[in-house]
Amino acid sequence: MDPVPLAGSWDVAACVLSGASRGFGRALARLLAPRLGRGSALLLLLARDAAALAELAAELRGCGSAPRVECVAADLGCEQGLQKVTTALRELLPTVPAGRLLIINNAGSLGDISKSFLDLTDPVEINSYFAFNVTSALCLTSTALQAFGKRPGSSRTVVNISSLCALKPFKNWTLYCSGKASRDMMFQVLALEEPDVRVLNYAPGPLDTDMQLLARTKTGDPEMRQYFQSLQESGQLIDCTVSAQKLVNLLEEDTFVSGTHVDFYDI
């Protein structure tokens, strides 16, 4: 049975979801689409893979209570791609009805986890990583909040898909840990500056995704590699839909402290 659209704080007018084409983002899109549940609501899907986005959009539009689904295929790590997305936000968000704006920053990458701290000497590589994983999330979020604006009868919620790595160092994961920690703090500042914006840093747990496959095969440190292998072998990896459902429940309940970091295992 399809979920029934919820009233009140879940009356979403627009949802912007990055990294939507696969894994956790794709699972989220499938859960969110029927919950928006009205033709005037906008679900804006962002990812690099145009074909995968188009396939997902077609699937979601086929739902009985589908919202208006729009896609922007762009590389958020380059200036041209980010500009394409911010232009779409400025064009689309002012046209949506009053209600809740939901921004979910899910797009992210591991970086080269075969390298140790001392191997990271190329500023081009480092700047490219942070352009995609930090800069784009800041620009996307600030542009979306401005484009939607403050409206009577409306609210705004921003979600950062975080990680345990935002709080704990992992060998060979210098870029990933630094990027996740930076994003957590960045969105804490947003919560402090804009008390009318609800902000959540959600760590979805060790998901059964391509990223986890990279973690257990490409991590340079052998102990870390074995740790990730043991998660897979002992069945401790989490299905994307299970974790996505926990996030949806958090957003529906809307009782979290703005700016807080919530882990899958805390709920």
Coordinates of C-alpha atoms in Angstrom, one line a residue:
M1 CA 0.0 0.0 0.0
D2 CA 1.3 3.5 -0.9
P3 CA 2.0 5.8 2.1
V4 CA -0.7 8.4 2.7
P5 CA 0.5 12.0 2.3
L6 CA 0.8 13.5 5.8
A7 CA -0.6 16.8 6.9
G8 CA 0.9 19.5 9.0
S9 CA 4.7 19.8 9.1
W10 CA 5.0 17.1 6.4
D11 CA 3.1 19.2 3.9
V12 CA 6.2 19.4 1.6
A13 CA 5.9 21.8 -1.3
A14 CA 9.4 21.0 -2.7
C15 CA 12.1 18.5 -2.0
V16 CA 15.7 18.9 -3.4
L17 CA 17.7 15.6 -3.2
S18 CA 21.3 15.4 -4.4
G19 CA 23.0 12.1 -5.2
A20 CA 19.6 10.7 -6.1
S21 CA 20.5 8.2 -8.8
R22 CA 21.7 5.3 -6.8
G23 CA 22.2 3.8 -3.3
F24 CA 20.8 5.7 -0.3
G25 CA 19.6 8.7 -2.5
R26 CA 17.6 6.4 -4.7
A27 CA 16.1 4.7 -1.7
L28 CA 15.1 8.0 -0.3
A29 CA 13.6 9.2 -3.5
R30 CA 11.4 6.1 -3.6
L31 CA 10.2 6.7 0.0
L32 CA 9.7 10.5 -0.4
A33 CA 7.8 10.6 -3.7
P34 CA 4.5 9.1 -2.6
R35 CA 4.7 11.1 0.7
L36 CA 4.7 14.4 -1.2
G37 CA 1.6 13.0 -2.9
R38 CA 0.2 15.9 -4.8
G39 CA 0.7 17.2 -8.4
S40 CA 1.8 20.7 -7.4
A41 CA 4.6 19.4 -5.1
L42 CA 8.1 19.4 -6.6
L43 CA 10.7 16.6 -6.2
L44 CA 14.0 17.8 -7.8
L45 CA 16.5 15.0 -8.3
L46 CA 20.2 15.8 -8.7
A47 CA 23.0 13.5 -9.8
R48 CA 25.7 13.0 -12.4
D49 CA 24.2 10.0 -14.2
A50 CA 21.6 11.3 -16.6
A51 CA 20.4 7.9 -17.6
A52 CA 19.9 6.6 -14.1
L53 CA 18.1 9.8 -13.1
A54 CA 15.8 9.5 -16.1
E55 CA 15.0 5.9 -15.2
L56 CA 14.3 6.8 -11.6
A57 CA 12.1 9.8 -12.6
A58 CA 10.0 7.6 -14.9
E59 CA 9.5 5.1 -12.1
L60 CA 8.4 7.8 -9.6
R61 CA 6.1 9.5 -12.1
G62 CA 4.4 6.1 -12.5
C63 CA 3.2 6.2 -8.9
G64 CA -0.4 6.9 -8.4
S65 CA 0.2 9.9 -6.1
A66 CA 3.4 11.1 -7.7
P67 CA 4.5 14.7 -7.3
R68 CA 6.0 16.8 -10.1
V69 CA 9.4 15.1 -10.7
E70 CA 12.2 17.1 -12.3
C71 CA 15.8 16.1 -12.9
V72 CA 19.1 17.9 -13.3
A73 CA 22.1 15.8 -14.4
A74 CA 25.2 17.7 -13.4
D75 CA 28.6 17.2 -11.8
L76 CA 28.4 19.2 -8.6
G77 CA 32.2 19.1 -8.3
C78 CA 32.8 21.4 -11.2
E79 CA 31.8 25.0 -11.5
Q80 CA 29.7 24.5 -14.7
G81 CA 27.7 21.7 -13.1
L82 CA 27.1 23.6 -9.9
Q83 CA 26.0 26.6 -11.9
K84 CA 23.5 24.4 -13.8
V85 CA 22.0 23.2 -10.5
T86 CA 21.8 26.7 -8.9
T87 CA 20.1 28.1 -12.0
A88 CA 17.5 25.4 -11.9
L89 CA 16.9 26.1 -8.2
R90 CA 16.4 29.8 -8.9
E91 CA 13.9 29.0 -11.7
L92 CA 11.9 26.2 -10.0
L93 CA 11.7 27.0 -6.3
P94 CA 9.9 30.4 -6.5
T95 CA 7.1 28.7 -8.5
V96 CA 6.2 26.1 -5.9
P97 CA 3.3 26.6 -3.5
A98 CA 3.5 27.4 0.1
G99 CA 4.5 24.5 2.4
R100 CA 7.7 22.8 3.6
L101 CA 11.0 23.0 1.7
L102 CA 13.1 19.9 2.2
I103 CA 16.8 20.0 1.1
I104 CA 18.7 16.7 1.4
N105 CA 22.5 16.9 0.8
N106 CA 23.3 13.3 0.0
A107 CA 25.9 13.6 -2.8
G108 CA 29.4 12.6 -1.7
S109 CA 32.5 10.6 -2.5
L110 CA 35.2 8.7 -0.6
G111 CA 38.2 10.2 -2.3
D112 CA 41.3 8.1 -2.9
I113 CA 41.3 5.9 0.2
S114 CA 44.4 4.0 -0.9
K115 CA 46.4 7.1 0.2
S116 CA 47.6 8.0 3.6
F117 CA 47.8 11.5 5.0
L118 CA 51.4 11.8 3.8
D119 CA 50.5 10.8 0.3
L120 CA 48.1 13.7 -0.2
T121 CA 50.4 16.3 -1.6
D122 CA 48.5 17.4 -4.8
P123 CA 46.4 20.5 -4.1
V124 CA 44.4 19.9 -7.3
E125 CA 43.2 16.5 -6.0
I126 CA 42.4 17.9 -2.6
N127 CA 40.6 21.0 -3.8
S128 CA 38.6 18.9 -6.3
Y129 CA 37.5 16.7 -3.4
F130 CA 36.3 19.6 -1.2
A131 CA 34.7 21.3 -4.2
F132 CA 32.4 18.3 -4.6
N133 CA 31.9 17.3 -1.0
V134 CA 31.8 20.6 0.8
T135 CA 31.5 23.6 -1.5
S136 CA 28.7 22.3 -3.6
A137 CA 26.6 21.4 -0.5
L138 CA 27.0 24.9 0.9
C139 CA 26.2 26.6 -2.4
L140 CA 23.3 24.3 -3.2
T141 CA 21.7 24.8 0.2
S142 CA 22.2 28.6 0.4
T143 CA 20.8 29.0 -3.1
A144 CA 17.8 26.8 -2.4
L145 CA 17.0 28.6 0.8
Q146 CA 17.2 32.0 -0.8
A147 CA 15.2 30.9 -3.9
F148 CA 12.4 29.5 -1.8
G149 CA 12.5 32.4 0.7
K150 CA 10.7 33.0 3.9
R151 CA 6.9 32.7 3.3
P152 CA 3.9 32.8 5.5
G153 CA 2.7 29.3 6.2
S154 CA 5.9 27.7 5.0
S155 CA 8.9 26.0 6.7
R156 CA 12.4 24.9 5.6
T157 CA 14.3 21.8 6.6
V158 CA 17.9 21.0 5.6
V159 CA 19.4 17.5 5.9
N160 CA 23.1 16.7 5.7
I161 CA 23.8 13.0 5.1
S162 CA 26.7 12.7 7.5
S163 CA 28.8 9.8 8.9
L164 CA 30.5 8.4 11.9
C165 CA 33.6 9.7 10.1
A166 CA 32.4 13.3 10.9
L167 CA 33.2 12.4 14.6
K168 CA 35.8 9.7 14.5
P169 CA 39.1 9.5 12.5
F170 CA 39.7 6.5 10.2
K171 CA 43.1 5.6 8.8
N172 CA 43.5 6.4 5.0
W173 CA 40.2 8.4 5.1
T174 CA 41.7 11.8 5.6
L175 CA 39.6 13.5 2.8
Y176 CA 36.3 11.7 3.7
C177 CA 36.6 12.3 7.5
S178 CA 37.6 16.0 6.9
G179 CA 34.8 16.5 4.5
K180 CA 32.1 15.0 6.7
A181 CA 33.4 16.9 9.8
S182 CA 33.4 20.1 7.8
R183 CA 29.8 19.6 6.5
D184 CA 28.5 18.8 10.0
M185 CA 30.0 22.0 11.4
M186 CA 28.9 24.0 8.4
F187 CA 25.3 23.0 9.0
Q188 CA 25.5 23.6 12.7
V189 CA 26.4 27.2 11.8
L190 CA 23.3 27.3 9.6
A191 CA 21.2 26.1 12.5
L192 CA 22.7 28.8 14.7
E193 CA 22.3 31.6 12.2
E194 CA 18.8 30.7 10.9
P195 CA 16.7 29.4 13.9
D196 CA 13.6 29.2 11.7
V197 CA 15.4 26.6 9.5
R198 CA 15.3 23.0 10.8
V199 CA 18.7 21.4 10.3
L200 CA 19.7 17.7 10.8
N201 CA 23.0 15.9 10.4
Y202 CA 22.0 12.3 9.8
A203 CA 24.6 9.5 9.8
P204 CA 22.9 6.5 8.0
G205 CA 25.2 3.8 9.3
P206 CA 27.4 1.4 7.3
L207 CA 25.2 1.0 4.2
D208 CA 25.4 -1.9 1.7
T209 CA 26.4 0.2 -1.2
D210 CA 29.2 0.5 -3.8
M211 CA 31.0 2.8 -1.4
Q212 CA 31.2 0.0 1.1
L213 CA 32.6 -2.2 -1.6
L214 CA 35.4 0.3 -2.2
A215 CA 36.0 0.6 1.6
R216 CA 36.7 -3.1 2.0
T217 CA 38.7 -3.5 -1.2
K218 CA 40.6 -0.2 -1.7
T219 CA 41.4 1.2 1.8
G220 CA 45.2 1.3 2.2
D221 CA 45.4 0.4 5.8
P222 CA 45.0 -3.5 6.1
E223 CA 43.4 -3.3 9.6
M224 CA 40.7 -0.9 8.3
R225 CA 40.2 -3.0 5.2
Q226 CA 39.6 -6.0 7.4
Y227 CA 37.2 -4.1 9.6
F228 CA 35.0 -3.2 6.6
Q229 CA 35.3 -6.8 5.3
S230 CA 34.1 -8.1 8.7
L231 CA 31.0 -5.8 8.6
Q232 CA 30.0 -7.4 5.3
E233 CA 30.8 -11.0 6.3
S234 CA 28.9 -10.7 9.6
G235 CA 25.8 -9.2 8.0
Q236 CA 26.1 -5.8 9.7
L237 CA 25.8 -3.7 6.6
I238 CA 22.5 -1.8 6.5
D239 CA 20.0 -1.9 3.7
C240 CA 19.6 1.6 2.2
T241 CA 15.8 1.5 2.4
V242 CA 15.9 0.6 6.2
S243 CA 18.1 3.6 7.0
A244 CA 16.2 5.9 4.6
Q245 CA 13.0 4.9 6.4
K246 CA 14.6 5.9 9.7
L247 CA 15.4 9.3 8.3
V248 CA 11.9 9.8 6.9
N249 CA 10.5 8.9 10.4
L250 CA 12.8 11.5 11.9
L251 CA 11.5 14.2 9.5
E252 CA 7.9 13.2 10.0
E253 CA 8.2 13.4 13.8
D254 CA 10.2 16.7 13.5
T255 CA 11.3 16.6 17.2
F256 CA 15.1 16.6 16.7
V257 CA 17.2 19.5 18.1
S258 CA 18.1 21.7 15.1
G259 CA 21.8 21.2 14.1
T260 CA 22.2 18.0 15.9
H261 CA 24.0 14.9 14.7
V262 CA 21.8 11.8 14.8
D263 CA 23.2 8.3 14.0
F264 CA 21.2 5.4 12.6
Y265 CA 22.0 3.4 15.8
D266 CA 20.8 6.3 18.1
I267 CA 17.2 5.9 17.0

